[in-house]
Amino acid sequence: MLIELSGVSKIYNQGKANEVRALSDIDLEVEQGSMVCLKGPSGSGKSTLLAIIGCIFPPTSGRAAIAGRQLARLPDRFLTLHRRETIGFIFQRFNILPELTVLDNITLPLLPLGVPPRERRQRAQQLLERFAISHRARFPAGQISGGELQRVAIARALINNQPIILADEPTAHLDTALSREFMEIMQQLKAAGKTIVIASHDPLVFEHSAIDRTVTIKDGRIHVP
Amino acid sequence: MAQKKLEKQLNILDYALSSLWRRRMKSLSLLLVFAAVIFLLASFQLVTQALSDKAKQVLAYTPEITLQKMSVGRQEAIPLAYRERLGGIFGIRRVVPRIWGYYFDEVRLANYTVMGMEVGEMPEGARLDTALASGAMPGPGPEEQGKVVIGQSIKKALALEGRTTFSLFRPDLSLKAFEVSGEFSRDTDILTNDLMVMNLAEARDLFALPAGMVTDLCVYVANPKEIDTIARKISEALPAVRVLTRPQIQKTYQVVFGWRSGFGSICLLAALAAFVILAWDKASGLSPEERREIAILKVLGWETSDILAVRFWESVLVSGLACILGMTAAYIHVVYFAASLFRPVLMGWSVLRPELYLVPRLEAGDILLILAFTVIPYLAATVIPAWRSATVPADSALGG
């Protein structure tokens, strides 16, 4: 299993007056090369679960192993290093920096790895061509269309060739055509061996044929119908 | 491994540059204020240094002991015969009479400092001929009648334009003719700018001083370590005479100059403190876009130390550029504009000279001092806000 969660809970501000229990007793296993959708309404805990799988923070309790590493045992710095090597993120609204060029946005994850400029450009160029946006490489990201922006975000998630792709509400601000295009690209990535976890409450995502499994989250727990 | 680390720092530096460019209005305003503070400090340092050098230059021409006759608290002419009474004091190398006075030229509405002396009698090193740009100092003989050496501002005031002769009025309003035999160099302007040197007889004639009288007696000693002892012996031999020693004059310069310099430094430190507060304010005010950017970078695998490195390079770039701008502007201000902002503070209004050409000397120590007073407080003021920004939680980039 590439992703293994067992009895995972997350409590924000533990022991304080504003304590919030975001996740309770989550068990989840995701096989390599599969595509899983985390479904649930806003505030259900999808993003928190995605953050734990994405090595942004460890769970408050329970076991979480991502690509063979136990998160609870990793200090903050090693969580970041593990995230760099393992996880590619696609954010809600894509979180592209609008003043940077398309090329600079895509190569952002490579800067702290000490990848020299020429190699950065070569790696980005391959992805730009793969997603048919090489003509936009030098454009400021704020000046390209929504569909192109989506492909830039996916290219950025793939630049370091990480085995796991996490997408947080990727179609929340896209029209139907772009949402379909997004899922087609995810299907291609899955076929290429990537493990994909998408947090979404968009039927176009969780009802897509490429989704192997849909996990419903409600009030911080996995909901079994 | 080292190569990777270097590449990483170069990548982060590249990102810091682009980050400054993206926030160019904010960066530019900070850069300009910072450059202005450095400009003030560097100008002040350059002027202080240049004036200290000039003061040393002046003191090199000052006699070791100067004697002036005082009567009812005011200076009056001193008889040449007093020289004889110094003969018995051991250690005196030479006593040179001098006429030193101020001449107000009513035609040109200018003040000149007139010095009458026998240059040949002065010891080498104290002679003003080393300050000459052209010509020669007037000698003692009758063939040197009317010969003068003048400073640059006198040359300008007289509007000679190729002529070498001019006239000045004696106290009885008769005209006395002069011929310019030399000019002082601009390098010694602080001493010679308004100076007119002639032989003793010519100065006596111009001021209508009685024969056998001068304004000062300049005493040169064999051993500079004995100045105070010899000065005390002179005071005992000539009780009505004021005895001024070179160390006393030096001390007076230092006290006056030090006070002015200190006053200026306090004003500049206040400006620096205001700038540090501004830097703190600018660095700590994180906009929602900046918070979002940092959260995105962290999710994408940037460590807190990487974000800190970006902030560090930004600060280094801003302060480095501000230093270059500020110091260059300061140099131009001192050399080409004669430090017009600080002249009143450092030189005093009452002794303001018509023109002054400062030759600034910026040494490595001065540059380090300016950096210590500007860049270090700036980096210190931005380190905590930088830490705050670097610790923005990565999960704030994710949705709810």
XYZ file of C-alpha atoms in Angstrom, chain B residues 37-384:
348
model
C 19.732 57.370 5.445
C 23.014 55.919 4.133
C 23.552 59.060 2.058
C 23.222 61.224 5.191
C 25.519 59.033 7.271
C 28.117 58.612 4.517
C 28.075 62.339 3.680
C 28.572 63.155 7.320
C 31.412 60.664 7.590
C 33.060 61.963 4.414
C 32.770 65.598 5.490
C 34.061 64.794 8.977
C 37.004 62.937 7.491
C 37.772 65.620 4.900
C 37.561 68.421 7.456
C 39.792 66.528 9.879
C 42.345 66.155 7.109
C 42.043 69.869 6.322
C 42.443 70.759 9.992
C 45.636 68.681 10.143
C 46.826 70.518 7.048
C 46.203 73.887 8.716
C 47.966 72.830 11.888
C 51.024 71.784 9.907
C 51.505 75.477 8.986
C 50.764 76.747 12.473
C 53.816 77.805 14.519
C 54.520 75.691 17.564
C 54.064 78.760 19.775
C 52.382 82.047 18.820
C 52.884 85.187 20.903
C 50.367 88.039 20.898
C 50.373 91.151 23.033
C 47.200 91.715 25.022
C 45.969 94.958 26.499
C 42.613 95.360 28.327
C 41.668 91.939 27.059
C 42.223 92.790 23.419
C 45.035 91.998 21.044
C 47.362 94.798 19.974
C 50.643 95.067 18.080
C 53.675 93.471 19.663
C 57.125 95.135 19.531
C 59.793 93.285 17.550
C 62.132 94.062 20.398
C 60.408 91.356 22.465
C 62.432 88.890 20.438
C 65.543 89.917 22.326
C 63.907 88.963 25.633
C 63.431 85.393 24.425
C 67.099 84.926 23.649
C 67.891 83.323 26.975
C 65.268 80.585 26.728
C 66.915 77.316 25.833
C 65.200 75.203 23.164
C 63.882 78.009 20.953
C 65.017 77.355 17.412
C 63.703 80.470 15.719
C 61.413 83.472 16.342
C 59.717 84.768 13.180
C 57.730 88.039 13.211
C 54.380 88.020 11.444
C 51.662 90.514 10.620
C 48.284 88.794 10.513
C 45.152 90.803 9.905
C 41.873 91.064 8.082
C 41.275 93.467 5.257
C 37.758 94.453 4.213
C 37.727 95.387 0.538
C 34.927 97.979 0.365
C 34.995 98.086 -3.425
C 34.398 94.353 -3.855
C 32.643 93.813 -0.520
C 34.971 90.932 0.371
C 37.091 90.039 3.386
C 40.709 89.002 2.915
C 43.080 87.482 5.420
C 46.426 89.265 5.013
C 49.642 87.683 6.206
C 52.955 89.528 6.123
C 56.015 87.444 6.845
C 59.523 86.649 5.723
C 58.984 83.188 4.281
C 62.719 82.511 4.120
C 63.010 82.855 7.878
C 60.481 80.117 8.556
C 61.617 76.544 9.076
C 61.027 74.114 6.228
C 57.693 72.322 6.493
C 56.029 75.369 8.015
C 56.575 77.378 4.839
C 53.492 78.080 2.780
C 55.351 77.637 -0.502
C 54.330 73.973 -0.459
C 50.728 75.176 -0.803
C 51.451 77.053 -4.024
C 49.781 76.029 -7.271
C 51.903 78.428 -9.329
C 54.465 81.248 -8.922
C 56.705 81.951 -5.933
C 56.387 83.423 -2.461
C 57.478 87.101 -2.184
C 61.008 87.550 -0.864
C 62.227 90.175 1.608
C 64.096 92.592 -0.744
C 62.880 95.945 -2.200
C 62.585 94.307 -5.633
C 59.736 92.277 -4.162
C 57.736 95.415 -3.424
C 53.993 94.890 -4.059
C 54.367 91.162 -4.737
C 51.594 88.972 -3.267
C 50.434 85.389 -3.388
C 46.660 85.000 -3.306
C 44.088 82.284 -2.636
C 41.411 81.144 -5.089
C 38.465 83.113 -3.692
C 40.512 86.335 -3.698
C 41.389 85.713 -7.317
C 37.677 85.380 -8.017
C 36.743 88.460 -5.953
C 39.356 90.615 -7.698
C 38.115 89.407 -11.110
C 41.672 89.637 -12.460
C 40.914 87.888 -15.780
C 44.487 87.711 -17.059
C 45.757 90.822 -15.247
C 48.284 90.407 -12.453
C 47.942 93.805 -10.791
C 45.381 95.289 -8.442
C 45.192 97.984 -5.779
C 43.960 98.189 -2.211
C 43.345 101.219 -0.012
C 45.605 102.037 2.933
C 43.900 103.359 6.098
C 44.620 106.935 4.879
C 42.720 106.025 1.637
C 45.821 106.223 -0.526
C 46.085 103.380 -3.032
C 48.690 100.674 -2.745
C 49.485 98.662 -5.878
C 50.076 94.910 -5.811
C 51.273 92.371 -8.315
C 50.242 88.709 -8.080
C 53.389 86.582 -7.980
C 51.676 83.264 -7.219
C 48.451 81.437 -6.441
C 47.630 78.955 -3.730
C 46.404 75.510 -4.643
C 42.741 74.542 -4.230
C 43.905 71.592 -2.104
C 44.742 73.976 0.744
C 41.582 76.054 0.411
C 40.590 75.702 4.046
C 43.729 77.701 4.939
C 44.495 79.708 1.819
C 41.141 80.358 0.119
C 40.891 83.939 1.416
C 44.601 84.360 2.165
C 46.910 87.036 0.743
C 50.607 86.636 1.614
C 53.202 89.429 1.195
C 56.452 90.303 2.850
C 56.507 91.968 6.263
C 57.274 95.464 4.950
C 54.367 95.377 2.484
C 51.883 94.232 5.142
C 53.110 96.938 7.519
C 52.614 99.487 4.758
C 49.098 98.235 3.916
C 47.917 98.331 7.529
C 50.010 101.413 8.396
C 51.539 99.604 11.314
C 54.353 101.542 13.041
C 57.935 100.441 12.353
C 59.198 97.812 14.754
C 55.704 96.459 15.409
C 54.051 93.211 14.259
C 50.871 91.346 15.289
C 52.467 88.035 16.283
C 55.767 86.463 17.009
C 55.952 82.876 15.790
C 58.185 80.693 17.924
C 59.601 77.434 16.537
C 61.199 75.008 18.982
C 63.922 72.434 18.563
C 62.076 69.629 20.359
C 58.250 69.528 20.034
C 58.041 67.623 23.330
C 59.237 70.763 25.111
C 56.528 73.080 23.747
C 54.712 73.370 27.092
C 57.891 73.976 29.085
C 59.102 76.646 26.669
C 55.632 78.245 26.589
C 55.675 78.456 30.402
C 59.125 80.092 30.350
C 57.939 82.623 27.742
C 54.912 83.466 29.903
C 57.233 84.113 32.823
C 59.569 86.272 30.698
C 56.750 88.217 28.977
C 53.772 88.386 31.386
C 51.700 90.740 29.157
C 51.890 88.371 26.213
C 49.343 85.698 25.314
C 51.111 82.422 24.561
C 49.236 80.046 22.262
C 50.665 76.597 21.673
C 49.869 74.317 18.729
C 48.461 71.551 20.986
C 46.110 74.137 22.552
C 44.848 75.188 19.118
C 44.494 71.544 18.135
C 42.480 70.873 21.270
C 40.183 73.833 20.571
C 39.574 72.544 17.044
C 38.793 69.087 18.385
C 36.376 70.375 21.038
C 34.454 72.602 18.642
C 34.535 70.089 15.827
C 33.760 67.155 18.111
C 30.722 68.951 19.537
C 29.363 69.735 16.085
C 30.112 66.247 14.868
C 28.388 64.734 17.911
C 25.344 66.952 17.409
C 25.111 65.870 13.789
C 25.581 62.196 14.696
C 22.694 62.339 17.182
C 20.420 63.842 14.515
C 21.465 61.126 12.055
C 20.977 58.341 14.582
C 17.448 59.621 15.116
C 16.919 59.347 11.346
C 18.339 55.826 11.424
C 16.027 54.827 14.278
C 13.048 56.145 12.309
C 14.166 54.100 9.317
C 14.527 50.910 11.374
C 10.943 51.390 12.624
C 9.802 51.867 9.032
C 11.706 48.728 7.927
C 10.101 46.757 10.771
C 6.686 48.039 9.835
C 7.160 47.243 6.139
C 8.597 43.807 6.804
C 5.973 42.783 9.355
C 2.925 43.854 7.374
C 2.230 40.639 5.434
C -0.503 41.038 2.844
C -2.961 38.164 2.226
C -1.226 37.571 -1.145
C 2.157 37.226 0.553
C 0.745 34.809 3.167
C -0.806 32.755 0.374
C 2.445 32.726 -1.609
C 4.434 31.488 1.392
C 1.852 28.770 2.157
C 1.988 27.601 -1.496
C 5.778 27.475 -1.440
C 5.723 25.428 1.761
C 3.229 22.939 0.383
C 5.446 22.659 -2.712
C 8.335 21.561 -0.500
C 10.021 24.773 0.597
C 11.311 24.644 4.174
C 10.992 27.448 6.726
C 14.740 27.995 6.323
C 14.276 28.435 2.545
C 11.661 31.158 3.096
C 14.010 32.801 5.635
C 16.795 32.623 3.044
C 14.539 34.419 0.525
C 13.842 37.157 3.081
C 17.562 37.340 3.952
C 18.591 37.729 0.313
C 15.877 40.340 -0.206
C 17.263 42.328 2.749
C 20.844 41.904 1.517
C 19.885 43.031 -1.992
C 17.948 46.060 -0.725
C 20.650 47.082 1.726
C 23.499 46.413 -0.731
C 21.858 48.481 -3.430
C 20.965 51.199 -0.915
C 24.613 51.288 0.218
C 25.907 51.699 -3.322
C 23.323 54.396 -4.104
C 23.713 56.204 -0.777
C 27.510 56.202 -0.791
C 27.751 57.289 -4.426
C 25.284 60.119 -3.784
C 27.250 61.097 -0.666
C 30.511 61.235 -2.637
C 28.897 63.415 -5.301
C 27.344 65.604 -2.598
C 30.686 66.171 -0.883
C 32.892 66.523 -3.966
C 30.628 68.359 -6.387
C 28.292 70.192 -4.018
C 30.857 70.874 -1.266
C 28.671 69.036 1.286
C 26.198 71.902 1.249
C 23.800 70.056 3.589
C 26.314 69.721 6.422
C 28.582 72.723 6.038
C 26.595 74.927 8.433
C 26.581 72.214 11.115
C 30.197 71.205 10.847
C 31.938 74.455 10.001
C 29.835 76.928 11.907
C 27.915 79.831 10.439
C 30.223 82.543 11.761
C 33.331 81.234 10.047
C 31.644 80.191 6.847
C 34.096 80.550 4.052
C 33.071 81.628 0.565
C 34.098 78.371 -1.064
C 35.560 75.132 0.086
C 36.793 72.192 -1.946
C 36.686 69.070 0.200
C 38.708 66.056 -0.774
C 36.863 63.088 0.739
C 38.712 59.968 1.747
C 36.551 56.900 2.320
C 38.571 54.103 3.876
C 37.585 50.472 4.442
C 37.056 51.221 8.141
C 34.618 54.034 7.335
C 32.659 51.824 4.954
C 32.452 49.117 7.633
C 31.304 51.720 10.156
C 28.537 52.930 7.836
C 27.506 49.326 7.148
C 27.485 48.603 10.888
C 25.210 51.585 11.533
C 22.809 50.897 8.659
C 22.783 47.354 7.263
C 23.050 45.528 10.590
C 20.130 47.442 12.236
C 18.127 46.880 9.049
C 18.806 43.143 9.004
C 18.056 42.977 12.734
C 14.795 44.876 12.216
C 13.653 42.509 9.475
C 14.691 39.181 11.018
C 11.670 38.765 13.339
